[in-house]
Amino acid sequence: MFSNSTVPASTALRNPRRRQRTGSDDSVAVRQLPKRLKRSGLTTDTFKPLKNQSANGHLHNNEASPAGNGYLRDAESQSSAGGETNSLAIRNRGSRKLEREKRNNRGDGSFELTKNDTYNVNRLATTPIQFQEQGNLAKWHGEFAPSLGYAVATTHTQAFIWRYKQASNATGSSKPTVVPLLHAANGLEDPLPLGALVPSSPEPGLLIVMPVSGKISYWESLSSAASVDRGRQQQQAIQGTVTGLASGEHIEKITEAEPQAFLLTSNFGKIVHLTIADPQGKASIGAQILRSSGADVGGIFGSLRNVFGGGGWLRDVVAVKAGNPIHKGQRECVVGTSKGVLQVWDMNWNGAHALKYKVDVKSELLKSIQDTGTFPRDSDNQIFKILDLAFLPAVVTGQEVTSSTSGSTTRLLVLTVISGANATRYNLHVINITRGEIDIPVVHPITCYTSPLMPGTAPNPQLLVPDPGQIAYVTFETSLVLVSLEEIEESPDSQLQSEARRIPDPFQDVVDFHKDKGYMIVGCAGDVMEKGHRGSACVIMIRGYGVIRVSCASIEEGLTSADRTALTAETKLEQAVMYGSHQSLLDLSGRPETQFTTEDVRDAALRISRSITSSSSKHLSTAGPSMEQHLQKRATALADLIKHLRKNCQPLDHVTRWKLLWEAEKMAAARAIWRVYNDSVSHTHEGEKNLLFELVECISENDKTENRPEHHETDHVRHWFIKDVWRLEFVVPWAFKALDTLHRWSIEDGQPMSSAHRARLISQAYDLQLMALGTAYSFRQSNASLYGFDEDAMTDGLLRQDFQEYEGMPQPWTCSNIVCEAVQTLAEYFQTFASDLSPNSSDEDVVDPPPELLPMIAEKHGRLVDIICKTHIERFQFLQASDEVRTRRLGQELEKHFNGPRKALLKGLAEMGQLLAAIELGEKYKDMHALAEVLESEIQVSHEELSDLVKAGESSEEICAKVAICEGYVNEYFDKYGTAWANAYFARFVAQNRISSLLTHGRKHRYHLTAFLRNHPKCTNFSWINEISVEGNYAAAADDLRSAQKQAESLWAKKIQVSISKLATMAAVSVQQEEDDNAKAILQTTDGRLEVLAIQEQVYDYLRPTLRRALNDTPARTEIVMEQYGKRFVKEKPALRGAMKLHIARLVEEKVLDAEDLADLISFMDEDGLDPDSEFAIRRFLMALKLVRLHAMETGDIASKELLEKIIWRRCIIQDDWPSINRTELKDEAQVQNEARATALFKTLREGFKSDFWTPNPPPTTPSTLLAAGTSISSLRTSARYKHAPDTALSVIAKDLEIEDVALDTCISKGRLEEWWKGIVDAAQESARDEADRRGEEESLRFEEEKMGRREGGRWGVDGMEGNDGAVGGRVDVDVDEEGDVLMG
C-alpha cells in the first residue's frame, strides 16, 4: 500500500532478520548504527510505562495522557519550556524559570479576550503575523503538538511551524519555520496537506501527508526540513506513498497513536496504521490497514471489502482516537461512526492489531437522551448522529488511580446530536465498554448551544477532554462549548432537581466567534498545563485570527462541584461589557439559549455598574501611572454596559435605566474633576493648600473608602477617584464646607489666609461643583437616547415637568436637598466675599486677588448660577411628581420660594459685571421678573450715574451705551415674550409705587399696559386713569373703580372711588358705552354704597367728641369707646364683645366697615351711653336696618337680610325695660305715654314711618316672630356671612344671641309686649303723621310769610360791587310779580 524510496516496503512492514524475542522482558536486540548517524533504536525501554506508574500498572493523574485529538502528553515534557530535552539538570532550571514566568502575569504578550471565574480566553501573541491578519482568509490547516509546545499550519505549498508556547520575556510573534512542500497539490481545490510533529531531540521532526496523492514526507528534524537547498531537503526526507486510494478518495485526518506512529483516516472510511520507524528505530515509513483477525470475532476489517462490514468501506467514520498505553508497546484505539457503531482496537508496537469489540450503541444513546427529557418534540423527523468521541482521562478514587482503559473497561465521552425539523439537541454521554457490554452512567445535555449543523459544515465538531477531565471542550465551526463533567454531590436539593439517570450540569457556556468576519476553526487540541497550574486547557487555531488558548481553573480546595454552578446573568453581562469592545474575535452578545429573567439582568446590571464606579470589579486594575486612562476605561465600560443591555437584553424599566445613567454621569463628572484637579496641582502656589486634597481628607469615613497604609496607599485623592466615584454627591457639598473650614482654621491659627488664597480656593470650589454637576447634566442630555429616554422629553439635562419618567424613580443625586443648598451657599459666599473686598484697605498684610482672578470667578459664577437653577428646578419637579399630596405640596412651595433667590442671584451676577450672562440666564429660564429687575436696576443706576456726571459737567459714552442696550432688551422683550414680559415689567413699577412712571412710560406699549392693568385687580386703584386718559373707555374706568372699592381700606378713598365711579358711569351712558338699564342698576348700587359710607361717617362724627379724649392711638381710642358704649349690652357676650371691639378699631382708624358689620356695631352700643335727644340715638336702629337692606340690595342675600333684621329688631326691643313699662299702676296717662314714647322701639318705628321706610318692608307683625333668630348653628348658617365659619365659632355666637333671645322672651312674657305691640306701632305711626302735618303747616305758613314779604317789597334791590350798567359788581334790579316769581327781562 505504501512505497518507500529509502527502505523497501516489505522491509518496512516485515523485517525478516529481526531476532526473536528471548527473555521475559521481550527485549529487542538493536543493530548498532554507525556513530555518525546518532539514531536511537527501539528497545524494550521504548514502550516501558512512565516512571510514575503505580505498582499495579495503573496511571496516576499526572501521567502522560492523550490530548483530545490523540496527541500524547508527556508529564516530563510539560515541565520543560519546550520539551527539547529530558535532562534532569536542564529540567530543573526550566522549572525555576517557569516559577518566575508565572509571576509576570501574562508577560508573554498574550492578550486576554475574556475571563470569568471558570475560564479565560487568551490570544497567543506567538502566532506568526501572517496567520493573525483578519483579512487573510486563505485556506490553511492547523495541528498542535501540545507535549512539544509547537504548532504546524499547512497550505497547499508550504508548512509553517512555530513555537506557540513561549517564554514570558518574549512578547512578540514567533518567526515560523517555513518548509516548502516536496509535493505540490494538483490545485487549490484539493484538500489541504496534513502535517504532524514528531517528538525528537533536540528538535521535533515533521511529517507531511498529501491527502489526494497519498505522498508522505518525513524529516527527523525541522532544520533538515527547512533546508534552503532543495536537493538537500529532498535527500534528507524519508518519503513514501499511500497506494490504493480510490477515485475521489483522500486522507482527511491524521491522529497520533504512538510517539512514532499515526492513524490515517480517509473519507471512504479506511483506517491505516502509519509508522515512521522500523523496530530498530531507523526512520522508515510503514503502514498496515486495520483488519480483523477473522470473520468469527465480529470484526469488520477482515479484508479490504469488509473492513467495516458489508461489501465496501463505510463513509461515516467520524472519530478515530487513540487511548493511553495499556502495557509495554500496547495501546487501545477506538473508531466511531456517525450511526452509532464503536470499534475498540488493540494495537501493538510491532504492527499487530486486533478488533476487541464492535458495539452498536445507538439504541442505548437514544434511550439515555429520552431519560434526560431533552428529546426533540418532533420525534417523527429525528436525525441522530455521533459527532465525535474522546477517551476520558484517569479517574482518581482515594489512592487508587483508574485510567481510561483500566482493566477491561474502556471509558469514553461521546458527543451526539439529535435534530428535528425545529430543534437540535447535543448531548455528551459517558460510555463504559466492558467486554463488549455498554453502560451509560451519565448524560450531560448541552443546553447552552442548540444551533443546527449546517449541511457540509467543515470541520466537523470536535470533542476535547484534557486532563484532569473536569471540563469538556466542544468546537463547532464558529463556536466553542464548555461543559463541566463534574457531578454534583448528592443532597436533598440535588435529588429533587435530578431526574432519572441525570444529575444537573453545574456549568455550561458558549464562546461564540463573530460569524460575519470569516473566522473558522482549522485546528484544535487539548493543551498541557504548566507545572504548578491546576485545571485544563485547549488551544484553537482560527483562520483569519490566529491561535487562542482557553483554560479552565479546577475547583479550589475546600469547594465542591456544586460551587461551580451555571453562569449567572452578572457573569455573562460582565464578560460582554469588559471584553466585548476590546477584541474582534469573540461575539459576547449572548445566545438565545441562555436567557435570564428581567429581574436578574436588572440586578446584574446595577451590580456591574457599581463595581465599575467603585473599581471593585476584578477586571479593573486599581493602580497605574495614568488616572485619566483609568477613568476613561471605566467610563467606556459603563457605555459598553448600556449598549449591550439595549441591544441584546429585554428592555429595562426606566428606574433601572436612570440608575445606570446616574452612575455613568458620575464617572464622566469624575473625569472632568480630575482634569481640573490635575491642572490646579500643577499651578498651586507655594504654601497654599489644594481644595480637593483637603476636601477628600475632610470627608467622613462613612462616605469614602479609607486608605490602607499597610498596602502603601498614600494618595487619598487618587484613592477617592479609584474607589468612591459612585459617592460623588458627598463631594459637592464639601466644596463649600472645606473652603469655609480652611478659612476658619487659618483664623484660629492666627494666620488668616490672604484674599488671593481665598479667591483661588473659591475658584477651585467653583471648578469642582461645575465639573461635577455641569458635566453630569451635559452627559445626561447627550446620552439620553443611549439610555432609552426620549431626547425631546429632556432639555439641558432636565426632564420636562409633564414627563412621566419621574414617576416611581428615586430622587436624582443632582437635586438632593444637600446638593441644592451647597451650590447656592457657595454662590452666596462668593457674592459676600466679592462685596467685602476693599481695594483701599489699610491692612498691608492683605493681598488682594490678582486683577484677572475675580473676573474669572465671576464668569464661573454665571455658570454656577445656571447649575443652581437646574438643581432647584429638578428638585421641585421631582417632588411635584410624587404620589403623596404632602410631597407635591412641598414641591410647589419650593418652586414658589425659589423665584426670590433666583432673582437675587441674577441681580448679583449683573452687579459683578456679568450683565449679559444674567440676561442670558433670565431668558433661558424665562424668569421675566428677574429680567425686569436686572434691566430696570441697570437703567436706574445708569441714569443716576449719568445725572451725577451731568452735574459734574462730564459724560460717559459707555454708560449711555449700557442704557441703550438695556432699553433695547426691554423693548425687544415686548415682542419676544409678550404678556409674560409685560406683566413682570409693569409689576416692578407697581411694586416700587412708581405709578406715574408706569402710566407715562407705559404708553409706548399701550396694548400691553392696558392688558396688564385690566388683568391685575390690584391695579384698579389707578387703572381707571389709563382707561379714561389713554383708552377713553369710561365704562371700563367705572368697572375698575367699582373693583377698587372692594380693596379700599380708607373711608375717604372709597368715598372718592365710589363718587368717581358714579361720574364715570354717567359719562359712559352719555357716550353710549353703557346701556341705560344697566347703568340704572349700577347707579342704584353706587348710591347705596354712598349711603353706607354716609352712615359710617355719621357714626364717626357722633363718636368724634369721645375720640378726642384719647391719644392718637388706635388701641387707646378703641378702649375709650368701648368703655362708654360697650359696658352693658355686650358685657356677658364674649363673641359680640370681640366683634364690637374689632369694628370700633376699624372705625376709629377710618377704615371701611362692611354694611353688616356697621349695622352690628350700631346695634351693640349701649343706650345709656348715648345722648337720648341726639339724632343718632333716635335713628340708630333705623340706620342699622337701612344698612341691612342696602347690603341685601347689592348682594341679593335675602336670607342674611331676614336673619339680621330680626336680630336688630330684637336688640332694639330689649334696649328698654318692658316689664317696668308694663307696670302702669299709679301712673297717669301722660306718664305711660311718655315711657312708651321714650323706648328705642317707638323711636325706630316713628322714624321709619316719617321717612316712609316701612313701605316696602313693614315692621314685624308681633315680637314673638323674632324669637330664636340666630340662636343655633343651623340658623346662623342660613346667612352667607356665617356659611364658612367653623362650628366652634358659631356656637359661641349662638350662645350670645341666645342671651338676647331670653331677654326678648322676658319682655314678651312679663312686659306683655305682644299686647303692647300693635298699640306702639299705631302710636308711632300716628306720631309720625302728626309731626308730618305739623311740619306741613309750618312750611305753608313760612311760605305765605315769605310771599307777603316779597309782595310788600315790590322790587328787590341787591347791592353788589360797584360797576357800570347793572353789570356784575354793581347793583342789579330784580322785578317780582304778585306771586313772588322773578320777572326776567
mmCIF file of N, CA and C in Angstrom, residues 871-922:
data_model
loop_
_atom_site.group_PDB
_atom_site.id
_atom_site.type_symbol
_atom_site.label_atom_id
_atom_site.label_comp_id
_atom_site.label_asym_id
_atom_site.label_seq_id
_atom_site.Cartn_x
_atom_site.Cartn_y
_atom_site.Cartn_z
ATOM 1 N N THR A 871 -30.545 72.528 39.527
ATOM 2 C CA THR A 871 -30.746 71.636 40.667
ATOM 3 C C THR A 871 -32.071 71.913 41.358
ATOM 4 N N HIS A 872 -32.418 73.180 41.511
ATOM 5 C CA HIS A 872 -33.677 73.510 42.184
ATOM 6 C C HIS A 872 -34.877 73.139 41.320
ATOM 7 N N ILE A 873 -34.793 73.409 40.030
ATOM 8 C CA ILE A 873 -35.908 73.047 39.144
ATOM 9 C C ILE A 873 -36.115 71.536 39.161
ATOM 10 N N GLU A 874 -35.011 70.796 39.074
ATOM 11 C CA GLU A 874 -35.128 69.334 39.081
ATOM 12 C C GLU A 874 -35.711 68.853 40.400
ATOM 13 N N ARG A 875 -35.341 69.509 41.482
ATOM 14 C CA ARG A 875 -35.835 69.083 42.794
ATOM 15 C C ARG A 875 -37.328 69.287 42.911
ATOM 16 N N PHE A 876 -37.820 70.483 42.610
ATOM 17 C CA PHE A 876 -39.258 70.668 42.830
ATOM 18 C C PHE A 876 -40.088 69.963 41.767
ATOM 19 N N GLN A 877 -39.508 69.729 40.579
ATOM 20 C CA GLN A 877 -40.244 68.925 39.606
ATOM 21 C C GLN A 877 -40.364 67.483 40.074
ATOM 22 N N PHE A 878 -39.283 66.972 40.647
ATOM 23 C CA PHE A 878 -39.320 65.605 41.170
ATOM 24 C C PHE A 878 -40.337 65.488 42.296
ATOM 25 N N LEU A 879 -40.351 66.451 43.190
ATOM 26 C CA LEU A 879 -41.283 66.397 44.314
ATOM 27 C C LEU A 879 -42.726 66.514 43.833
ATOM 28 N N GLN A 880 -42.959 67.332 42.829
ATOM 29 C CA GLN A 880 -44.321 67.523 42.336
ATOM 30 C C GLN A 880 -44.843 66.306 41.587
ATOM 31 N N ALA A 881 -43.944 65.404 41.193
ATOM 32 C CA ALA A 881 -44.371 64.175 40.514
ATOM 33 C C ALA A 881 -44.704 63.060 41.497
ATOM 34 N N SER A 882 -44.577 63.330 42.790
ATOM 35 C CA SER A 882 -44.824 62.310 43.811
ATOM 36 C C SER A 882 -46.308 61.972 43.912
ATOM 37 N N ASP A 883 -46.568 60.760 44.392
ATOM 38 C CA ASP A 883 -47.944 60.333 44.628
ATOM 39 C C ASP A 883 -48.502 60.895 45.936
ATOM 40 N N GLU A 884 -47.634 61.364 46.792
ATOM 41 C CA GLU A 884 -48.065 61.870 48.081
ATOM 42 C C GLU A 884 -48.428 63.349 47.973
ATOM 43 N N VAL A 885 -49.569 63.688 48.512
ATOM 44 C CA VAL A 885 -50.046 65.070 48.448
ATOM 45 C C VAL A 885 -49.085 65.990 49.184
ATOM 46 N N ARG A 886 -48.614 65.543 50.325
ATOM 47 C CA ARG A 886 -47.716 66.377 51.116
ATOM 48 C C ARG A 886 -46.432 66.684 50.360
ATOM 49 N N THR A 887 -45.897 65.682 49.680
ATOM 50 C CA THR A 887 -44.661 65.890 48.917
ATOM 51 C C THR A 887 -44.906 66.820 47.738
ATOM 52 N N ARG A 888 -46.023 66.641 47.059
ATOM 53 C CA ARG A 888 -46.345 67.535 45.939
ATOM 54 C C ARG A 888 -46.476 68.977 46.426
ATOM 55 N N ARG A 889 -47.114 69.145 47.560
ATOM 56 C CA ARG A 889 -47.270 70.498 48.103
ATOM 57 C C ARG A 889 -45.911 71.105 48.447
ATOM 58 N N LEU A 890 -45.014 70.285 48.965
ATOM 59 C CA LEU A 890 -43.677 70.768 49.265
ATOM 60 C C LEU A 890 -42.972 71.223 47.989
ATOM 61 N N GLY A 891 -43.121 70.444 46.913
ATOM 62 C CA GLY A 891 -42.523 70.840 45.643
ATOM 63 C C GLY A 891 -43.077 72.160 45.126
ATOM 64 N N GLN A 892 -44.367 72.358 45.276
ATOM 65 C CA GLN A 892 -44.974 73.624 44.846
ATOM 66 C C GLN A 892 -44.461 74.790 45.677
ATOM 67 N N GLU A 893 -44.303 74.573 46.974
ATOM 68 C CA GLU A 893 -43.790 75.637 47.835
ATOM 69 C C GLU A 893 -42.339 75.967 47.483
ATOM 70 N N LEU A 894 -41.546 74.954 47.187
ATOM 71 C CA LEU A 894 -40.162 75.197 46.806
ATOM 72 C C LEU A 894 -40.077 75.970 45.500
ATOM 73 N N GLU A 895 -40.923 75.618 44.563
ATOM 74 C CA GLU A 895 -40.924 76.335 43.285
ATOM 75 C C GLU A 895 -41.268 77.811 43.492
ATOM 76 N N LYS A 896 -42.260 78.040 44.313
ATOM 77 C CA LYS A 896 -42.670 79.421 44.574
ATOM 78 C C LYS A 896 -41.578 80.163 45.333
ATOM 79 N N HIS A 897 -40.951 79.483 46.282
ATOM 80 C CA HIS A 897 -39.938 80.133 47.111
ATOM 81 C C HIS A 897 -38.676 80.439 46.331
ATOM 82 N N PHE A 898 -38.338 79.621 45.321
ATOM 83 C CA PHE A 898 -37.067 79.796 44.624
ATOM 84 C C PHE A 898 -37.064 81.013 43.709
ATOM 85 N N ASN A 899 -38.210 81.534 43.377
ATOM 86 C CA ASN A 899 -38.237 82.696 42.495
ATOM 87 C C ASN A 899 -37.450 83.855 43.087
ATOM 88 N N GLY A 900 -37.553 84.029 44.405
ATOM 89 C CA GLY A 900 -36.832 85.114 45.057
ATOM 90 C C GLY A 900 -35.329 84.924 45.006
ATOM 91 N N PRO A 901 -34.782 83.767 45.462
ATOM 92 C CA PRO A 901 -33.330 83.561 45.377
ATOM 93 C C PRO A 901 -32.787 83.633 43.960
ATOM 94 N N ARG A 902 -33.528 83.126 42.995
ATOM 95 C CA ARG A 902 -33.040 83.186 41.620
ATOM 96 C C ARG A 902 -32.922 84.636 41.155
ATOM 97 N N LYS A 903 -33.922 85.429 41.489
ATOM 98 C CA LYS A 903 -33.871 86.837 41.114
ATOM 99 C C LYS A 903 -32.665 87.513 41.758
ATOM 100 N N ALA A 904 -32.416 87.191 43.033
ATOM 101 C CA ALA A 904 -31.281 87.794 43.728
ATOM 102 C C ALA A 904 -29.956 87.360 43.117
ATOM 103 N N LEU A 905 -29.875 86.077 42.718
ATOM 104 C CA LEU A 905 -28.640 85.582 42.118
ATOM 105 C C LEU A 905 -28.374 86.256 40.771
ATOM 106 N N LEU A 906 -29.402 86.401 39.970
ATOM 107 C CA LEU A 906 -29.223 87.045 38.673
ATOM 108 C C LEU A 906 -28.882 88.525 38.836
ATOM 109 N N LYS A 907 -29.506 89.152 39.790
ATOM 110 C CA LYS A 907 -29.193 90.554 40.039
ATOM 111 C C LYS A 907 -27.756 90.699 40.518
ATOM 112 N N GLY A 908 -27.332 89.802 41.432
ATOM 113 C CA GLY A 908 -25.952 89.839 41.894
ATOM 114 C C GLY A 908 -24.970 89.561 40.771
ATOM 115 N N LEU A 909 -25.343 88.666 39.866
ATOM 116 C CA LEU A 909 -24.481 88.373 38.722
ATOM 117 C C LEU A 909 -24.304 89.610 37.854
ATOM 118 N N ALA A 910 -25.373 90.361 37.636
ATOM 119 C CA ALA A 910 -25.275 91.585 36.844
ATOM 120 C C ALA A 910 -24.409 92.616 37.557
ATOM 121 N N GLU A 911 -24.522 92.684 38.870
ATOM 122 C CA GLU A 911 -23.724 93.648 39.616
ATOM 123 C C GLU A 911 -22.241 93.312 39.586
ATOM 124 N N MET A 912 -21.904 92.041 39.297
ATOM 125 C CA MET A 912 -20.494 91.655 39.162
ATOM 126 C C MET A 912 -19.926 91.989 37.802
ATOM 127 N N GLY A 913 -20.711 92.622 36.984
ATOM 128 C CA GLY A 913 -20.252 92.937 35.643
ATOM 129 C C GLY A 913 -20.627 91.904 34.607
ATOM 130 N N GLN A 914 -21.435 90.920 35.006
ATOM 131 C CA GLN A 914 -21.859 89.868 34.080
ATOM 132 C C GLN A 914 -23.308 90.096 33.662
ATOM 133 N N LEU A 915 -23.558 91.322 33.143
ATOM 134 C CA LEU A 915 -24.922 91.685 32.770
ATOM 135 C C LEU A 915 -25.467 90.762 31.689
ATOM 136 N N LEU A 916 -24.685 90.538 30.652
ATOM 137 C CA LEU A 916 -25.170 89.703 29.546
ATOM 138 C C LEU A 916 -25.409 88.263 30.006
ATOM 139 N N ALA A 917 -24.557 87.772 30.918
ATOM 140 C CA ALA A 917 -24.768 86.413 31.443
ATOM 141 C C ALA A 917 -26.063 86.346 32.233
ATOM 142 N N ALA A 918 -26.327 87.386 33.019
ATOM 143 C CA ALA A 918 -27.572 87.414 33.786
ATOM 144 C C ALA A 918 -28.780 87.457 32.859
ATOM 145 N N ILE A 919 -28.684 88.266 31.818
ATOM 146 C CA ILE A 919 -29.792 88.349 30.853
ATOM 147 C C ILE A 919 -29.983 87.008 30.154
ATOM 148 N N GLU A 920 -28.886 86.384 29.787
ATOM 149 C CA GLU A 920 -28.972 85.079 29.101
ATOM 150 C C GLU A 920 -29.644 84.035 29.982
ATOM 151 N N LEU A 921 -29.284 84.001 31.264
ATOM 152 C CA LEU A 921 -29.907 83.034 32.170
ATOM 153 C C LEU A 921 -31.369 83.366 32.408
ATOM 154 N N GLY A 922 -31.675 84.663 32.519
ATOM 155 C CA GLY A 922 -33.074 85.049 32.678
ATOM 156 C C GLY A 922 -33.909 84.617 31.493
#
